[in-house]
Amino acid sequence: MRLFLISASALVLAACTPASEPAASPETAAPAAETATTEAAPAAEVAYGKAATYKIDPTHASITWRVNHFGLSKYTARFTSFDATLNFNPADIAANSVEVTIDPLSVETDYPGDYKAGHADSPFASWNEDLAKNAQWFNAGAHPQISFKSTSATQASPTTGTVTGDLTFLGVTKPVTLDVTYNGVAQMPWAPDQDKIGFSAKTTLKRSDFGMGAYIPNIGDEVEVIIEAEFGEVVAP
Protein backbone atom coordinates (compact mmCIF):
# COMPACT_ATOMS: atom_id res chain seq x y z
CA MET A 1 0.00 0.00 0.00
CA ARG A 2 2.82 2.40 0.91
CA LEU A 3 4.53 1.69 -2.41
CA PHE A 4 1.27 2.43 -4.22
CA LEU A 5 0.91 5.82 -2.49
CA ILE A 6 4.50 6.79 -3.33
CA SER A 7 3.99 5.80 -6.98
CA ALA A 8 0.70 7.69 -7.17
CA SER A 9 2.29 10.81 -5.72
CA ALA A 10 5.05 10.64 -8.29
CA LEU A 11 2.52 10.37 -11.12
CA VAL A 12 0.57 13.39 -9.84
CA LEU A 13 3.75 15.50 -9.65
CA ALA A 14 4.73 14.44 -13.15
CA ALA A 15 1.27 15.32 -14.46
CA CYS A 16 1.45 18.79 -12.88
CA THR A 17 4.81 19.58 -14.49
CA PRO A 18 4.28 21.63 -17.72
CA ALA A 19 5.57 19.79 -20.77
CA SER A 20 7.21 23.01 -21.99
CA GLU A 21 9.39 23.21 -18.88
CA PRO A 22 11.32 19.94 -18.66
CA ALA A 23 13.50 19.34 -15.66
CA ALA A 24 17.00 20.68 -16.17
CA SER A 25 19.65 18.11 -16.92
CA PRO A 26 23.05 18.26 -15.29
CA GLU A 27 24.43 19.53 -18.61
CA THR A 28 21.95 22.48 -18.81
CA ALA A 29 21.65 23.33 -15.11
CA ALA A 30 22.73 26.84 -14.07
CA PRO A 31 26.24 27.12 -12.62
CA ALA A 32 26.47 26.77 -8.88
CA ALA A 33 26.34 30.05 -6.96
CA GLU A 34 29.82 29.55 -5.65
CA THR A 35 31.24 29.54 -9.17
CA ALA A 36 29.61 32.82 -10.17
CA THR A 37 31.85 35.88 -10.24
CA THR A 38 30.86 39.53 -9.93
CA GLU A 39 33.18 42.46 -10.53
CA ALA A 40 33.08 45.08 -7.79
CA ALA A 41 32.09 48.57 -8.88
CA PRO A 42 34.98 51.04 -8.74
CA ALA A 43 34.98 53.23 -5.64
CA ALA A 44 33.73 56.75 -6.25
CA GLU A 45 36.45 59.38 -6.10
CA VAL A 46 36.07 61.80 -3.20
CA ALA A 47 36.11 65.50 -4.05
CA TYR A 48 37.76 67.62 -1.37
CA GLY A 49 37.68 71.33 -0.82
CA LYS A 50 40.89 73.25 -1.35
CA ALA A 51 43.41 73.72 1.44
CA ALA A 52 42.31 76.94 3.12
CA THR A 53 40.87 78.54 6.23
CA TYR A 54 37.10 78.10 6.59
CA LYS A 55 34.48 79.74 8.82
CA ILE A 56 31.33 78.01 9.97
CA ASP A 57 28.04 78.92 8.29
CA PRO A 58 25.72 79.20 11.33
CA THR A 59 22.61 79.07 9.16
CA HIS A 60 23.58 75.54 8.06
CA ALA A 61 25.00 74.16 11.29
CA SER A 62 23.70 72.70 14.54
CA ILE A 63 25.05 71.51 17.89
CA THR A 64 22.57 69.14 19.52
CA TRP A 65 22.92 67.17 22.76
CA ARG A 66 20.96 64.28 24.22
CA VAL A 67 20.86 62.80 27.73
CA ASN A 68 18.95 59.89 29.23
CA HIS A 69 15.88 61.00 31.19
CA PHE A 70 14.78 58.43 33.82
CA GLY A 71 15.42 55.69 31.27
CA LEU A 72 12.33 56.83 29.36
CA SER A 73 13.75 58.98 26.58
CA LYS A 74 16.75 60.88 25.32
CA TYR A 75 16.09 64.45 26.37
CA THR A 76 17.23 66.60 23.46
CA ALA A 77 18.28 70.26 23.30
CA ARG A 78 20.68 72.42 21.32
CA PHE A 79 22.78 75.57 21.25
CA THR A 80 21.86 78.31 18.82
CA SER A 81 24.88 80.63 19.10
CA PHE A 82 28.37 79.35 18.30
CA ASP A 83 31.38 80.05 16.11
CA ALA A 84 34.09 77.88 14.56
CA THR A 85 37.21 78.31 12.43
CA LEU A 86 38.67 75.39 10.50
CA ASN A 87 42.12 75.09 8.93
CA PHE A 88 41.60 72.40 6.31
CA ASN A 89 44.23 70.57 4.28
CA PRO A 90 43.10 67.29 2.69
CA ALA A 91 46.67 66.43 1.68
CA ASP A 92 47.98 66.62 5.26
CA ILE A 93 45.43 65.45 7.83
CA ALA A 94 47.76 66.19 10.75
CA ALA A 95 47.79 69.85 9.70
CA ASN A 96 44.01 70.19 10.10
CA SER A 97 42.72 72.09 13.12
CA VAL A 98 39.46 73.54 14.40
CA GLU A 99 38.49 75.94 17.17
CA VAL A 100 34.91 76.23 18.43
CA THR A 101 33.21 78.55 20.91
CA ILE A 102 29.65 78.12 22.23
CA ASP A 103 27.50 80.58 24.16
CA PRO A 104 25.75 78.62 26.96
CA LEU A 105 23.12 81.34 27.21
CA SER A 106 21.91 80.20 23.78
CA VAL A 107 20.67 76.80 25.00
CA GLU A 108 17.29 76.01 23.43
CA THR A 109 15.06 73.30 24.91
CA ASP A 110 11.75 74.11 23.17
CA TYR A 111 10.05 73.95 26.57
CA PRO A 112 6.37 73.91 25.62
CA GLY A 113 4.57 75.02 28.78
CA ASP A 114 4.33 77.91 31.22
CA TYR A 115 7.55 77.45 33.17
CA LYS A 116 6.68 79.90 35.94
CA ALA A 117 3.31 78.24 36.52
CA GLY A 118 5.08 75.07 37.59
CA HIS A 119 8.15 76.72 39.15
CA ALA A 120 6.78 79.71 41.04
CA ASP A 121 9.77 79.81 43.41
CA SER A 122 12.37 79.74 40.64
CA PRO A 123 14.39 82.94 40.15
CA PHE A 124 14.44 82.21 36.42
CA ALA A 125 11.81 83.25 33.90
CA SER A 126 12.10 80.16 31.68
CA TRP A 127 13.55 76.66 31.57
CA ASN A 128 16.12 77.87 29.03
CA GLU A 129 17.27 80.54 31.46
CA ASP A 130 17.33 78.07 34.37
CA LEU A 131 19.46 75.62 32.40
CA ALA A 132 21.81 78.36 31.18
CA LYS A 133 22.30 80.29 34.43
CA ASN A 134 21.68 77.88 37.29
CA ALA A 135 24.91 76.93 39.07
CA GLN A 136 23.97 73.24 38.95
CA TRP A 137 23.70 73.35 35.15
CA PHE A 138 25.62 75.55 32.68
CA ASN A 139 26.34 78.34 35.20
CA ALA A 140 26.88 80.88 32.41
CA GLY A 141 27.43 83.78 34.82
CA ALA A 142 30.65 82.18 36.06
CA HIS A 143 31.54 80.37 32.82
CA PRO A 144 30.25 82.43 29.87
CA GLN A 145 31.85 80.28 27.18
CA ILE A 146 32.24 76.62 26.22
CA SER A 147 35.23 76.02 23.94
CA PHE A 148 36.89 73.24 21.97
CA LYS A 149 40.38 73.42 20.47
CA SER A 150 41.67 70.49 18.46
CA THR A 151 45.05 68.93 19.19
CA SER A 152 45.19 66.11 16.60
CA ALA A 153 43.34 64.54 13.68
CA THR A 154 43.43 61.06 12.15
CA GLN A 155 41.99 59.58 8.96
CA ALA A 156 40.31 56.15 8.84
CA SER A 157 38.97 56.28 5.27
CA PRO A 158 38.66 58.87 2.48
CA THR A 159 35.63 60.35 4.28
CA THR A 160 35.95 59.40 7.97
CA GLY A 161 38.33 60.03 10.82
CA THR A 162 38.67 61.49 14.30
CA VAL A 163 39.44 64.88 15.77
CA THR A 164 40.74 65.03 19.33
CA GLY A 165 40.88 68.25 21.27
CA ASP A 166 40.53 70.04 24.59
CA LEU A 167 36.98 70.79 25.67
CA THR A 168 36.66 73.51 28.30
CA PHE A 169 33.32 73.42 30.11
CA LEU A 170 32.42 74.80 33.56
CA GLY A 171 36.05 75.81 33.98
CA VAL A 172 37.33 72.25 33.51
CA THR A 173 39.40 71.21 30.48
CA LYS A 174 39.36 67.57 29.36
CA PRO A 175 40.32 65.79 26.11
CA VAL A 176 37.40 64.75 23.91
CA THR A 177 37.49 62.78 20.64
CA LEU A 178 34.96 63.38 17.87
CA ASP A 179 34.08 60.82 15.20
CA VAL A 180 33.96 62.87 12.02
CA THR A 181 32.50 62.27 8.56
CA TYR A 182 33.47 64.49 5.62
CA ASN A 183 30.33 65.05 3.52
CA GLY A 184 31.74 66.80 0.45
CA VAL A 185 32.40 70.11 -1.26
CA ALA A 186 30.19 72.46 -3.26
CA GLN A 187 30.16 75.97 -4.67
CA MET A 188 27.13 78.18 -4.15
CA PRO A 189 25.74 79.99 -7.22
CA TRP A 190 26.38 83.37 -5.59
CA ALA A 191 30.00 82.47 -4.72
CA PRO A 192 31.25 80.16 -7.50
CA ASP A 193 34.92 80.70 -6.63
CA GLN A 194 34.48 79.87 -2.95
CA ASP A 195 34.50 76.27 -1.69
CA LYS A 196 31.99 75.17 0.89
CA ILE A 197 32.61 71.92 2.76
CA GLY A 198 30.43 69.95 5.13
CA PHE A 199 30.98 67.62 8.08
CA SER A 200 28.99 65.50 10.52
CA ALA A 201 30.49 64.68 13.92
CA LYS A 202 29.49 63.04 17.18
CA THR A 203 30.92 62.19 20.56
CA THR A 204 29.81 61.01 24.00
CA LEU A 205 31.14 62.59 27.17
CA LYS A 206 30.45 62.39 30.89
CA ARG A 207 29.12 65.61 32.36
CA SER A 208 30.37 64.58 35.80
CA ASP A 209 33.93 64.82 34.42
CA PHE A 210 33.34 68.56 34.17
CA GLY A 211 31.73 68.95 37.59
CA MET A 212 28.04 68.72 36.59
CA GLY A 213 26.53 65.97 38.72
CA ALA A 214 22.96 67.15 39.30
CA TYR A 215 20.33 64.37 39.42
CA ILE A 216 22.63 61.54 38.30
CA PRO A 217 21.57 58.74 37.65
CA ASN A 218 17.93 59.76 37.05
CA ILE A 219 19.26 62.19 34.49
CA GLY A 220 22.11 60.40 32.77
CA ASP A 221 25.78 61.14 33.20
CA GLU A 222 26.64 60.39 29.56
CA VAL A 223 25.75 63.11 27.07
CA GLU A 224 25.66 62.54 23.32
CA VAL A 225 26.77 65.50 21.22
CA ILE A 226 25.73 65.58 17.56
CA ILE A 227 27.16 68.19 15.17
CA GLU A 228 26.24 69.13 11.61
CA ALA A 229 28.33 71.86 10.06
CA GLU A 230 28.96 73.63 6.76
CA PHE A 231 32.09 75.75 6.45
CA GLY A 232 32.73 78.46 3.88
CA GLU A 233 36.17 79.23 2.52
CA VAL A 234 37.61 82.49 3.80
CA VAL A 235 38.57 84.53 0.76
CA ALA A 236 41.01 87.40 1.16
CA PRO A 237 39.54 90.76 0.08
Tab-separated table of C-alpha atoms in Angstrom:
chain	number	residue	atom	x	y	z
A	1	MET	CA	0.000	0.000	0.000
A	2	ARG	CA	2.819	2.396	0.908
A	3	LEU	CA	4.529	1.690	-2.405
A	4	PHE	CA	1.270	2.431	-4.218
A	5	LEU	CA	0.910	5.823	-2.493
A	6	ILE	CA	4.496	6.794	-3.327
A	7	SER	CA	3.987	5.802	-6.976
A	8	ALA	CA	0.697	7.685	-7.165
A	9	SER	CA	2.287	10.811	-5.721
A	10	ALA	CA	5.047	10.636	-8.286
A	11	LEU	CA	2.524	10.373	-11.117
A	12	VAL	CA	0.574	13.387	-9.837
A	13	LEU	CA	3.749	15.498	-9.652
A	14	ALA	CA	4.726	14.440	-13.150
A	15	ALA	CA	1.273	15.324	-14.460
A	16	CYS	CA	1.446	18.792	-12.883
A	17	THR	CA	4.809	19.584	-14.495
A	18	PRO	CA	4.281	21.630	-17.722
A	19	ALA	CA	5.575	19.794	-20.772
A	20	SER	CA	7.210	23.005	-21.992
A	21	GLU	CA	9.389	23.205	-18.876
A	22	PRO	CA	11.324	19.936	-18.664
A	23	ALA	CA	13.498	19.339	-15.665
A	24	ALA	CA	17.002	20.683	-16.167
A	25	SER	CA	19.648	18.115	-16.916
A	26	PRO	CA	23.051	18.257	-15.292
A	27	GLU	CA	24.435	19.535	-18.612
A	28	THR	CA	21.948	22.477	-18.813
A	29	ALA	CA	21.654	23.326	-15.115
A	30	ALA	CA	22.729	26.839	-14.071
A	31	PRO	CA	26.243	27.125	-12.621
A	32	ALA	CA	26.465	26.769	-8.881
A	33	ALA	CA	26.343	30.052	-6.963
A	34	GLU	CA	29.823	29.550	-5.654
A	35	THR	CA	31.244	29.540	-9.172
A	36	ALA	CA	29.605	32.820	-10.169
A	37	THR	CA	31.845	35.880	-10.239
A	38	THR	CA	30.865	39.534	-9.930
A	39	GLU	CA	33.178	42.459	-10.534
A	40	ALA	CA	33.080	45.076	-7.788
A	41	ALA	CA	32.086	48.573	-8.882
A	42	PRO	CA	34.979	51.040	-8.737
A	43	ALA	CA	34.975	53.230	-5.643
A	44	ALA	CA	33.726	56.753	-6.248
A	45	GLU	CA	36.449	59.384	-6.104
A	46	VAL	CA	36.073	61.798	-3.205
A	47	ALA	CA	36.106	65.504	-4.051
A	48	TYR	CA	37.764	67.616	-1.372
A	49	GLY	CA	37.679	71.334	-0.825
A	50	LYS	CA	40.891	73.247	-1.349
A	51	ALA	CA	43.409	73.719	1.436
A	52	ALA	CA	42.308	76.945	3.118
A	53	THR	CA	40.868	78.542	6.230
A	54	TYR	CA	37.099	78.104	6.587
A	55	LYS	CA	34.481	79.736	8.817
A	56	ILE	CA	31.328	78.013	9.966
A	57	ASP	CA	28.044	78.919	8.294
A	58	PRO	CA	25.717	79.199	11.326
A	59	THR	CA	22.608	79.067	9.157
A	60	HIS	CA	23.576	75.543	8.062
A	61	ALA	CA	25.001	74.155	11.292
A	62	SER	CA	23.702	72.697	14.540
A	63	ILE	CA	25.046	71.506	17.888
A	64	THR	CA	22.573	69.143	19.523
A	65	TRP	CA	22.921	67.174	22.757
A	66	ARG	CA	20.962	64.282	24.225
A	67	VAL	CA	20.860	62.802	27.725
A	68	ASN	CA	18.953	59.889	29.235
A	69	HIS	CA	15.882	61.003	31.194
A	70	PHE	CA	14.784	58.429	33.822
A	71	GLY	CA	15.415	55.685	31.271
A	72	LEU	CA	12.326	56.826	29.361
A	73	SER	CA	13.749	58.977	26.580
A	74	LYS	CA	16.754	60.878	25.320
A	75	TYR	CA	16.086	64.450	26.373
A	76	THR	CA	17.232	66.597	23.456
A	77	ALA	CA	18.277	70.258	23.303
A	78	ARG	CA	20.683	72.422	21.317
A	79	PHE	CA	22.784	75.566	21.253
A	80	THR	CA	21.858	78.311	18.816
A	81	SER	CA	24.877	80.632	19.098
A	82	PHE	CA	28.367	79.346	18.300
A	83	ASP	CA	31.379	80.055	16.114
A	84	ALA	CA	34.091	77.885	14.558
A	85	THR	CA	37.206	78.315	12.431
A	86	LEU	CA	38.674	75.386	10.500
A	87	ASN	CA	42.116	75.094	8.932
A	88	PHE	CA	41.596	72.401	6.314
A	89	ASN	CA	44.235	70.568	4.281
A	90	PRO	CA	43.103	67.285	2.692
A	91	ALA	CA	46.671	66.429	1.681
A	92	ASP	CA	47.979	66.619	5.264
A	93	ILE	CA	45.425	65.451	7.829
A	94	ALA	CA	47.760	66.194	10.752
A	95	ALA	CA	47.787	69.854	9.698
A	96	ASN	CA	44.011	70.189	10.101
A	97	SER	CA	42.723	72.090	13.121
A	98	VAL	CA	39.462	73.536	14.399
A	99	GLU	CA	38.493	75.939	17.173
A	100	VAL	CA	34.913	76.232	18.427
A	101	THR	CA	33.209	78.553	20.908
A	102	ILE	CA	29.651	78.118	22.231
A	103	ASP	CA	27.504	80.582	24.165
A	104	PRO	CA	25.753	78.618	26.959
A	105	LEU	CA	23.123	81.340	27.206
A	106	SER	CA	21.909	80.196	23.776
A	107	VAL	CA	20.673	76.805	24.999
A	108	GLU	CA	17.290	76.006	23.433
A	109	THR	CA	15.057	73.301	24.907
A	110	ASP	CA	11.754	74.112	23.167
A	111	TYR	CA	10.048	73.946	26.567
A	112	PRO	CA	6.367	73.911	25.623
A	113	GLY	CA	4.571	75.018	28.776
A	114	ASP	CA	4.332	77.913	31.221
A	115	TYR	CA	7.553	77.448	33.173
A	116	LYS	CA	6.678	79.900	35.940
A	117	ALA	CA	3.308	78.238	36.519
A	118	GLY	CA	5.079	75.074	37.594
A	119	HIS	CA	8.146	76.716	39.149
A	120	ALA	CA	6.784	79.705	41.042
A	121	ASP	CA	9.766	79.807	43.411
A	122	SER	CA	12.373	79.740	40.641
A	123	PRO	CA	14.387	82.942	40.152
A	124	PHE	CA	14.439	82.211	36.422
A	125	ALA	CA	11.808	83.246	33.897
A	126	SER	CA	12.102	80.159	31.680
A	127	TRP	CA	13.553	76.662	31.575
A	128	ASN	CA	16.121	77.867	29.026
A	129	GLU	CA	17.271	80.543	31.462
A	130	ASP	CA	17.333	78.072	34.374
A	131	LEU	CA	19.457	75.617	32.401
A	132	ALA	CA	21.809	78.363	31.178
A	133	LYS	CA	22.299	80.293	34.431
A	134	ASN	CA	21.678	77.885	37.291
A	135	ALA	CA	24.914	76.927	39.066
A	136	GLN	CA	23.970	73.235	38.950
A	137	TRP	CA	23.700	73.348	35.148
A	138	PHE	CA	25.618	75.554	32.677
A	139	ASN	CA	26.344	78.342	35.201
A	140	ALA	CA	26.876	80.883	32.411
A	141	GLY	CA	27.428	83.778	34.822
A	142	ALA	CA	30.650	82.175	36.057
A	143	HIS	CA	31.537	80.370	32.816
A	144	PRO	CA	30.252	82.425	29.875
A	145	GLN	CA	31.848	80.276	27.180
A	146	ILE	CA	32.242	76.622	26.219
A	147	SER	CA	35.230	76.022	23.944
A	148	PHE	CA	36.893	73.244	21.972
A	149	LYS	CA	40.378	73.419	20.473
A	150	SER	CA	41.668	70.487	18.457
A	151	THR	CA	45.047	68.927	19.189
A	152	SER	CA	45.195	66.114	16.600
A	153	ALA	CA	43.345	64.535	13.682
A	154	THR	CA	43.433	61.060	12.153
A	155	GLN	CA	41.986	59.582	8.964
A	156	ALA	CA	40.307	56.151	8.843
A	157	SER	CA	38.971	56.283	5.268
A	158	PRO	CA	38.656	58.870	2.481
A	159	THR	CA	35.629	60.347	4.281
A	160	THR	CA	35.953	59.399	7.967
A	161	GLY	CA	38.327	60.033	10.821
A	162	THR	CA	38.666	61.489	14.298
A	163	VAL	CA	39.438	64.876	15.766
A	164	THR	CA	40.737	65.032	19.335
A	165	GLY	CA	40.885	68.255	21.271
A	166	ASP	CA	40.533	70.036	24.592
A	167	LEU	CA	36.975	70.788	25.668
A	168	THR	CA	36.657	73.514	28.296
A	169	PHE	CA	33.319	73.417	30.110
A	170	LEU	CA	32.422	74.804	33.557
A	171	GLY	CA	36.051	75.808	33.980
A	172	VAL	CA	37.327	72.248	33.506
A	173	THR	CA	39.402	71.210	30.483
A	174	LYS	CA	39.362	67.570	29.358
A	175	PRO	CA	40.322	65.789	26.105
A	176	VAL	CA	37.399	64.751	23.908
A	177	THR	CA	37.489	62.784	20.637
A	178	LEU	CA	34.956	63.377	17.871
A	179	ASP	CA	34.083	60.815	15.203
A	180	VAL	CA	33.958	62.873	12.015
A	181	THR	CA	32.505	62.266	8.556
A	182	TYR	CA	33.471	64.495	5.624
A	183	ASN	CA	30.327	65.047	3.518
A	184	GLY	CA	31.738	66.804	0.454
A	185	VAL	CA	32.401	70.105	-1.258
A	186	ALA	CA	30.185	72.460	-3.263
A	187	GLN	CA	30.161	75.974	-4.668
A	188	MET	CA	27.132	78.175	-4.151
A	189	PRO	CA	25.737	79.986	-7.221
A	190	TRP	CA	26.379	83.369	-5.593
A	191	ALA	CA	30.001	82.467	-4.724
A	192	PRO	CA	31.249	80.163	-7.499
A	193	ASP	CA	34.923	80.700	-6.630
A	194	GLN	CA	34.476	79.865	-2.947
A	195	ASP	CA	34.499	76.268	-1.691
A	196	LYS	CA	31.989	75.170	0.888
A	197	ILE	CA	32.614	71.923	2.758
A	198	GLY	CA	30.432	69.945	5.128
A	199	PHE	CA	30.978	67.624	8.080
A	200	SER	CA	28.994	65.504	10.523
A	201	ALA	CA	30.486	64.679	13.925
A	202	LYS	CA	29.491	63.043	17.177
A	203	THR	CA	30.922	62.185	20.557
A	204	THR	CA	29.811	61.012	23.996
A	205	LEU	CA	31.143	62.591	27.172
A	206	LYS	CA	30.448	62.395	30.891
A	207	ARG	CA	29.115	65.614	32.356
A	208	SER	CA	30.366	64.584	35.801
A	209	ASP	CA	33.930	64.816	34.420
A	210	PHE	CA	33.337	68.565	34.167
A	211	GLY	CA	31.726	68.948	37.586
A	212	MET	CA	28.045	68.725	36.594
A	213	GLY	CA	26.533	65.972	38.719
A	214	ALA	CA	22.959	67.146	39.297
A	215	TYR	CA	20.332	64.372	39.421
A	216	ILE	CA	22.633	61.540	38.298
A	217	PRO	CA	21.572	58.744	37.650
A	218	ASN	CA	17.930	59.762	37.047
A	219	ILE	CA	19.260	62.190	34.495
A	220	GLY	CA	22.113	60.400	32.769
A	221	ASP	CA	25.781	61.143	33.199
A	222	GLU	CA	26.638	60.391	29.560
A	223	VAL	CA	25.751	63.112	27.074
A	224	GLU	CA	25.663	62.536	23.324
A	225	VAL	CA	26.768	65.499	21.225
A	226	ILE	CA	25.731	65.580	17.558
A	227	ILE	CA	27.161	68.191	15.172
A	228	GLU	CA	26.235	69.127	11.611
A	229	ALA	CA	28.333	71.863	10.060
A	230	GLU	CA	28.956	73.629	6.762
A	231	PHE	CA	32.088	75.749	6.451
A	232	GLY	CA	32.726	78.456	3.883
A	233	GLU	CA	36.172	79.230	2.525
A	234	VAL	CA	37.614	82.491	3.795
A	235	VAL	CA	38.570	84.530	0.761
A	236	ALA	CA	41.011	87.402	1.158
A	237	PRO	CA	39.541	90.763	0.077
